[in-house]
Amino acid sequence: MLKESCGENKTRAGQRRKEGFMRLGALEAGGTKMVCAVGNETGEIFEQISIPTETPEITMPKLIAYFKDKQVDALGIGCFGPVELDRQSPEYGHITTTPKLAWRNYDIVGAFREALGCPVGFDTDVNGSVLGEVTFGQAKGKKCVIYLTIGTGVGGGIYIDGKLLHGMLHPEAGHVLIRKKSDDAYEGKCPYHKTCLEGLAAGPAIEARWGQKAVELKDRPEVWNLEADYIAQALVGYILTLSPEMIILGGGVMHQEQLFPLIREKVTQMLGGYIQTEELADMEHYIVPASLHDDQGIMGCLELARREKAGCA
Ligand code: ADP
Ligand code: ZN
């Protein structure tokens, strides 16, 4: 079946289907590891490997060698950021002001285009994840979806009407400002804002506040109550601004599944009945964990590749 969000010529796509599926490369470029995969436009993954993220000089030749062998029709990259997504900019496809200094201003798209000679789709890692969920997962058919990852940092990907939201740069939803609870003595970890969502609620903030790794604090209700409060504050802001039909929460911290009911309850409380929709009345299906067994990011990269190849990114 043809993907409806794309204006691809039907005859050509049909012929290609008869000949077989595309071979698509997917790269989830993270600050600690690079996940590389080969699959097709149905989301099937044939093979996958992970390579540590070192400097471009060390890591890029390994990535290029992996994909060169595979003869992919297109590559999709979901990348740690900030990144330049404006196709009119000379810096399009670069990783820009990242704190990972070796990768600062690195032209990752250009490097792959030159080495592989194929179309290269490019977006943020979290936009890749939301695209994976909308294309292959539980958010299929929805028009407006947010994916928020809460891990070492906090990042948000936003899908609206068939497209990933970029705007002037791309969303930085992890840095929305949060009202700190009066009984929280922790000053906040973000070097730019201290008490933004990332500064108060990412894994390293939990560890700094409580003096133990988040995973070791599982049985401390006060930890997760506070965490849920901060996450809920941010979600309420996103709900009121973007009116998403579904909010997907992923990342290491969300492995603490007890957070989900707490967050749902607090979001309902904080909204105060101001908006009433079918979605908000069914919180269990509104604020949800990722549905693709941690493959939402890499599967989204397959779709980034497909869209680039089809010219409908
Ligand atoms: P990254 O954000 O680096 O891609 P993760 O999403 O795994 O990776 O996030 C790592 C962070 O999540 C760490 O700060 C870690 O403490 C926290 N974390 C990982 N697993 C768990 C868990 N089971 N429970 C709570 N926190 C966790
Ligand atoms: Zn911040």
Short mmCIF file of C-alpha atoms and ligand atoms in Angstrom, two decimals:
data_model
loop_
_atom_site.label_atom_id
_atom_site.label_comp_id
_atom_site.label_asym_id
_atom_site.label_seq_id
_atom_site.Cartn_x
_atom_site.Cartn_y
_atom_site.Cartn_z
CA MET A 1 0.00 0.00 0.00
CA LEU A 2 1.23 3.48 -0.79
CA LYS A 3 1.96 5.83 2.06
CA GLU A 4 -0.68 8.54 1.86
CA SER A 5 1.43 11.37 3.24
CA CYS A 6 3.65 11.37 0.19
CA GLY A 7 3.01 12.64 -3.28
CA GLU A 8 5.16 9.92 -4.85
CA ASN A 9 4.27 8.89 -8.37
CA LYS A 10 2.05 5.84 -8.01
CA THR A 11 3.18 4.02 -11.11
CA ARG A 12 6.83 4.22 -10.18
CA ALA A 13 6.17 3.13 -6.62
CA GLY A 14 3.98 0.28 -7.89
CA GLN A 15 6.69 -0.94 -10.22
CA ARG A 16 9.22 -0.82 -7.45
CA ARG A 17 6.93 -2.86 -5.24
CA LYS A 18 6.75 -5.53 -7.91
CA GLU A 19 10.49 -5.63 -8.11
CA GLY A 20 10.76 -5.74 -4.34
CA PHE A 21 11.10 -3.29 -1.51
CA MET A 22 13.64 -0.53 -1.18
CA ARG A 23 16.79 -1.10 0.82
CA LEU A 24 16.95 1.67 3.35
CA GLY A 25 19.74 2.59 5.75
CA ALA A 26 18.93 3.99 9.19
CA LEU A 27 21.29 5.75 11.57
CA GLU A 28 20.27 6.80 15.03
CA ALA A 29 23.15 9.09 15.92
CA GLY A 30 23.38 9.44 19.70
CA GLY A 31 25.87 11.07 22.01
CA THR A 32 27.14 7.74 23.30
CA LYS A 33 26.35 5.30 20.50
CA MET A 34 25.50 5.15 16.84
CA VAL A 35 22.84 2.59 15.99
CA CYS A 36 23.02 1.54 12.34
CA ALA A 37 20.43 -0.60 10.61
CA VAL A 38 19.28 -1.76 7.21
CA GLY A 39 15.62 -2.35 6.51
CA ASN A 40 12.77 -1.43 4.23
CA GLU A 41 9.82 0.93 4.02
CA THR A 42 7.51 -1.42 5.91
CA GLY A 43 9.64 -0.92 9.01
CA GLU A 44 11.24 -4.34 8.74
CA ILE A 45 14.81 -4.30 10.09
CA PHE A 46 17.15 -6.86 8.53
CA GLU A 47 20.22 -6.15 10.59
CA GLN A 48 21.41 -3.71 13.20
CA ILE A 49 24.69 -2.86 14.89
CA SER A 50 25.87 -0.32 17.42
CA ILE A 51 29.13 1.63 17.26
CA PRO A 52 30.41 3.85 20.09
CA THR A 53 30.32 7.60 19.39
CA GLU A 54 33.87 8.87 19.51
CA THR A 55 35.22 11.65 17.29
CA PRO A 56 34.09 12.02 13.65
CA GLU A 57 37.60 10.98 12.57
CA ILE A 58 37.26 7.66 14.38
CA THR A 59 33.55 6.97 14.08
CA MET A 60 32.59 8.17 10.60
CA PRO A 61 34.83 5.76 8.64
CA LYS A 62 33.25 2.86 10.56
CA LEU A 63 29.73 4.07 9.82
CA ILE A 64 30.49 4.70 6.17
CA ALA A 65 32.11 1.28 5.80
CA TYR A 66 29.01 -0.35 7.29
CA PHE A 67 26.54 1.37 4.96
CA LYS A 68 28.73 1.28 1.85
CA ASP A 69 28.59 -2.48 1.91
CA LYS A 70 24.83 -2.56 2.09
CA GLN A 71 23.99 -0.74 -1.16
CA VAL A 72 21.16 1.25 0.35
CA ASP A 73 18.80 3.29 -1.84
CA ALA A 74 18.70 6.04 0.79
CA LEU A 75 19.86 6.72 4.33
CA GLY A 76 17.84 8.34 7.13
CA ILE A 77 19.61 9.95 10.09
CA GLY A 78 17.99 10.87 13.41
CA CYS A 79 20.66 12.90 15.12
CA PHE A 80 21.56 14.36 18.51
CA GLY A 81 21.51 18.11 18.28
CA PRO A 82 21.18 20.90 17.89
CA VAL A 83 21.21 20.38 14.13
CA GLU A 84 20.54 22.58 11.11
CA LEU A 85 17.36 21.45 9.33
CA ASP A 86 16.79 24.47 7.09
CA ARG A 87 17.45 23.25 3.56
CA GLN A 88 18.13 26.83 2.43
CA SER A 89 20.97 27.21 4.90
CA PRO A 90 24.58 26.50 3.84
CA GLU A 91 24.84 24.65 7.15
CA TYR A 92 21.95 22.27 6.34
CA GLY A 93 22.76 18.80 7.60
CA HIS A 94 25.36 19.96 10.12
CA ILE A 95 25.41 19.19 13.82
CA THR A 96 25.74 22.74 15.16
CA THR A 97 26.31 23.96 18.72
CA THR A 98 26.54 20.58 20.44
CA PRO A 99 28.52 20.35 23.68
CA LYS A 100 30.25 17.35 22.09
CA LEU A 101 33.03 19.55 20.77
CA ALA A 102 34.49 17.11 18.24
CA TRP A 103 31.12 17.06 16.44
CA ARG A 104 30.49 20.80 16.54
CA ASN A 105 29.70 22.17 13.06
CA TYR A 106 30.19 18.72 11.57
CA ASP A 107 28.52 18.19 8.19
CA ILE A 108 27.16 14.71 8.82
CA VAL A 109 24.71 14.72 5.90
CA GLY A 110 27.35 15.96 3.47
CA ALA A 111 29.78 13.26 4.59
CA PHE A 112 27.27 10.46 3.97
CA ARG A 113 26.00 11.93 0.70
CA GLU A 114 29.52 12.07 -0.63
CA ALA A 115 30.51 8.63 0.58
CA LEU A 116 27.32 6.76 -0.35
CA GLY A 117 26.04 8.78 -3.29
CA CYS A 118 22.42 8.32 -2.21
CA PRO A 119 19.71 10.60 -0.78
CA VAL A 120 20.17 11.28 2.94
CA GLY A 121 17.17 12.17 5.10
CA PHE A 122 17.94 14.10 8.25
CA ASP A 123 16.17 15.20 11.41
CA THR A 124 16.55 15.25 15.16
CA ASP A 125 16.66 11.95 17.05
CA VAL A 126 13.36 12.68 18.76
CA ASN A 127 11.65 13.72 15.54
CA GLY A 128 12.86 10.35 14.24
CA SER A 129 11.19 8.63 17.18
CA VAL A 130 7.86 10.38 16.74
CA LEU A 131 7.99 9.57 13.03
CA GLY A 132 8.59 5.90 13.86
CA GLU A 133 5.55 5.81 16.14
CA VAL A 134 3.33 7.65 13.66
CA THR A 135 4.40 5.53 10.69
CA PHE A 136 4.69 2.07 12.24
CA GLY A 137 3.41 2.23 15.82
CA GLN A 138 0.50 3.15 18.04
CA ALA A 139 0.19 6.70 16.70
CA LYS A 140 -0.58 5.63 13.12
CA GLY A 141 -3.25 7.81 11.58
CA LYS A 142 -2.93 10.59 14.14
CA LYS A 143 -2.37 14.16 12.99
CA CYS A 144 -0.59 15.68 15.96
CA VAL A 145 1.69 13.66 18.21
CA ILE A 146 4.47 14.48 20.66
CA TYR A 147 7.29 12.13 21.61
CA LEU A 148 9.25 13.12 24.70
CA THR A 149 12.36 11.28 25.79
CA ILE A 150 13.51 11.61 29.39
CA GLY A 151 16.97 10.17 29.76
CA THR A 152 20.41 11.78 30.07
CA GLY A 153 18.67 14.84 28.64
CA VAL A 154 15.09 15.62 27.74
CA GLY A 155 14.03 16.09 24.13
CA GLY A 156 10.77 16.34 22.27
CA GLY A 157 9.79 15.45 18.71
CA ILE A 158 6.60 16.84 17.25
CA TYR A 159 4.61 15.54 14.29
CA ILE A 160 1.91 17.74 12.80
CA ASP A 161 -0.22 17.07 9.72
CA GLY A 162 2.16 14.68 8.01
CA LYS A 163 5.33 16.63 8.79
CA LEU A 164 7.89 16.86 11.52
CA LEU A 165 7.83 20.27 13.16
CA HIS A 166 10.96 22.35 12.59
CA GLY A 167 9.95 26.00 12.80
CA MET A 168 12.88 28.42 13.11
CA LEU A 169 15.21 25.64 14.35
CA HIS A 170 13.50 22.59 15.81
CA PRO A 171 11.60 22.13 19.03
CA GLU A 172 13.68 22.08 22.22
CA ALA A 173 10.81 20.92 24.37
CA GLY A 174 13.11 19.57 27.09
CA HIS A 175 14.10 23.09 28.07
CA VAL A 176 10.68 24.52 28.87
CA LEU A 177 10.75 26.34 32.18
CA ILE A 178 9.18 24.60 35.15
CA ARG A 179 7.80 25.94 38.43
CA LYS A 180 9.95 24.35 41.11
CA LYS A 181 8.18 22.81 44.10
CA SER A 182 8.82 24.71 47.34
CA ASP A 183 10.07 21.58 49.11
CA ASP A 184 12.61 20.77 46.38
CA ALA A 185 15.98 22.11 47.51
CA TYR A 186 17.79 21.04 44.35
CA GLU A 187 19.00 24.02 42.33
CA GLY A 188 18.63 22.44 38.88
CA LYS A 189 21.22 21.12 36.48
CA CYS A 190 20.75 22.90 33.17
CA PRO A 191 23.72 25.21 32.48
CA TYR A 192 21.41 27.57 30.55
CA HIS A 193 18.23 27.65 32.66
CA LYS A 194 18.91 25.65 35.80
CA THR A 195 15.27 24.73 36.45
CA CYS A 196 13.97 23.80 33.03
CA LEU A 197 12.46 20.32 32.59
CA GLU A 198 15.83 18.82 31.70
CA GLY A 199 17.51 20.63 34.60
CA LEU A 200 14.99 19.27 37.10
CA ALA A 201 13.86 15.93 35.74
CA ALA A 202 16.46 14.26 33.47
CA GLY A 203 18.31 11.23 34.86
CA PRO A 204 21.39 13.23 35.98
CA ALA A 205 19.17 15.74 37.85
CA ILE A 206 17.44 12.91 39.71
CA GLU A 207 20.82 11.47 40.65
CA ALA A 208 22.20 14.85 41.77
CA ARG A 209 19.11 15.67 43.87
CA TRP A 210 18.79 12.36 45.67
CA GLY A 211 22.43 11.22 45.67
CA GLN A 212 21.71 7.89 44.01
CA LYS A 213 21.17 6.65 40.49
CA ALA A 214 17.54 6.92 39.35
CA VAL A 215 17.25 3.18 38.89
CA GLU A 216 18.22 2.63 42.55
CA LEU A 217 15.46 4.95 43.77
CA LYS A 218 12.65 2.77 42.54
CA ASP A 219 11.09 2.29 45.99
CA ARG A 220 11.11 5.94 47.01
CA PRO A 221 7.62 7.32 46.24
CA GLU A 222 8.66 10.93 46.94
CA VAL A 223 11.18 10.71 44.08
CA TRP A 224 8.58 9.72 41.51
CA ASN A 225 5.92 12.00 42.85
CA LEU A 226 8.18 15.00 42.35
CA GLU A 227 9.38 13.69 38.98
CA ALA A 228 5.80 13.21 37.79
CA ASP A 229 4.92 16.72 38.88
CA TYR A 230 7.66 18.28 36.77
CA ILE A 231 6.91 16.14 33.74
CA ALA A 232 3.18 16.89 34.09
CA GLN A 233 3.83 20.64 34.18
CA ALA A 234 5.66 20.40 30.87
CA LEU A 235 2.99 18.18 29.31
CA VAL A 236 0.25 20.62 30.28
CA GLY A 237 2.16 23.35 28.45
CA TYR A 238 2.48 21.18 25.33
CA ILE A 239 -1.18 20.15 25.50
CA LEU A 240 -2.37 23.73 25.72
CA THR A 241 -0.04 24.94 22.97
CA LEU A 242 -0.09 22.15 20.39
CA SER A 243 -3.24 20.21 21.23
CA PRO A 244 -1.63 16.81 20.57
CA GLU A 245 -3.82 13.75 20.10
CA MET A 246 -1.27 11.54 21.86
CA ILE A 247 1.83 12.04 24.00
CA ILE A 248 4.44 9.28 23.99
CA LEU A 249 7.02 9.16 26.77
CA GLY A 250 10.29 7.29 26.29
CA GLY A 251 13.89 7.32 27.54
CA GLY A 252 15.64 5.60 30.44
CA VAL A 253 13.81 7.44 33.23
CA MET A 254 10.42 6.33 31.88
CA HIS A 255 11.42 2.73 32.56
CA GLN A 256 10.01 3.61 35.99
CA GLU A 257 6.54 2.60 34.95
CA GLN A 258 4.95 3.87 38.14
CA LEU A 259 5.45 7.33 36.65
CA PHE A 260 2.71 6.88 34.07
CA PRO A 261 -0.33 6.82 36.39
CA LEU A 262 1.17 9.63 38.47
CA ILE A 263 1.77 11.81 35.42
CA ARG A 264 -1.72 11.13 34.04
CA GLU A 265 -3.33 12.06 37.35
CA LYS A 266 -1.31 15.25 37.71
CA VAL A 267 -1.93 16.36 34.14
CA THR A 268 -5.67 15.94 34.69
CA GLN A 269 -5.46 17.91 37.94
CA MET A 270 -3.32 20.69 36.48
CA LEU A 271 -5.60 21.12 33.45
CA GLY A 272 -8.40 21.68 35.93
CA GLY A 273 -11.12 20.59 33.54
CA TYR A 274 -10.41 23.57 31.29
CA ILE A 275 -10.42 21.48 28.12
CA GLN A 276 -12.53 18.40 27.67
CA THR A 277 -11.84 16.00 24.85
CA GLU A 278 -12.27 12.29 24.22
CA GLU A 279 -8.50 11.90 24.38
CA LEU A 280 -8.15 13.57 27.78
CA ALA A 281 -11.02 11.49 29.11
CA ASP A 282 -9.02 8.36 28.25
CA MET A 283 -5.66 9.21 29.81
CA GLU A 284 -4.37 5.63 29.64
CA HIS A 285 -4.38 5.85 25.87
CA TYR A 286 -3.33 9.49 25.78
CA ILE A 287 -0.08 9.57 27.75
CA VAL A 288 1.61 6.33 26.80
CA PRO A 289 4.96 4.52 26.66
CA ALA A 290 6.67 3.95 23.31
CA SER A 291 5.18 1.02 21.42
CA LEU A 292 7.96 -0.29 19.22
CA HIS A 293 10.24 -2.07 21.71
CA ASP A 294 12.82 0.72 21.66
CA ASP A 295 12.99 0.54 17.84
CA GLN A 296 10.87 3.67 17.33
CA GLY A 297 13.97 5.78 16.66
CA ILE A 298 15.64 3.48 14.17
CA MET A 299 12.33 2.70 12.43
CA GLY A 300 11.68 6.42 12.16
CA CYS A 301 15.06 6.72 10.42
CA LEU A 302 13.88 4.18 7.83
CA GLU A 303 10.92 6.44 7.16
CA LEU A 304 13.20 9.50 6.99
CA ALA A 305 15.17 7.65 4.31
CA ARG A 306 12.02 6.65 2.43
CA ARG A 307 10.68 10.19 2.48
CA GLU A 308 13.97 11.62 1.25
CA LYS A 309 14.15 9.12 -1.59
CA ALA A 310 10.54 9.84 -2.53
CA GLY A 311 11.20 13.57 -2.41
CA CYS A 312 8.47 14.19 0.16
CA ALA A 313 10.51 14.89 3.30
P1 ADP B 1 20.31 8.54 26.63
O1 ADP B 1 19.38 9.62 27.08
O2 ADP B 1 21.71 8.81 27.02
O3 ADP B 1 20.13 8.19 25.20
P2 ADP B 1 18.70 6.76 28.26
O4 ADP B 1 17.43 7.16 27.61
O5 ADP B 1 18.89 5.33 28.60
O6 ADP B 1 19.95 7.20 27.39
O7 ADP B 1 18.83 7.61 29.57
C1 ADP B 1 19.84 7.45 30.49
C2 ADP B 1 19.39 8.08 31.80
O8 ADP B 1 18.22 7.43 32.24
C3 ADP B 1 20.41 7.98 32.90
O9 ADP B 1 20.49 9.22 33.59
C4 ADP B 1 19.86 6.90 33.83
O10 ADP B 1 20.10 7.20 35.18
C5 ADP B 1 18.39 6.92 33.55
N1 ADP B 1 17.85 5.56 33.59
C6 ADP B 1 18.21 4.52 32.80
N2 ADP B 1 17.52 3.41 33.14
C7 ADP B 1 16.70 3.77 34.15
C8 ADP B 1 15.72 3.08 34.94
N3 ADP B 1 15.45 1.80 34.76
N4 ADP B 1 15.07 3.79 35.87
C9 ADP B 1 15.32 5.09 36.08
N5 ADP B 1 16.23 5.78 35.39
C10 ADP B 1 16.91 5.15 34.44
ZN ZN B 2 17.54 24.07 29.98
#
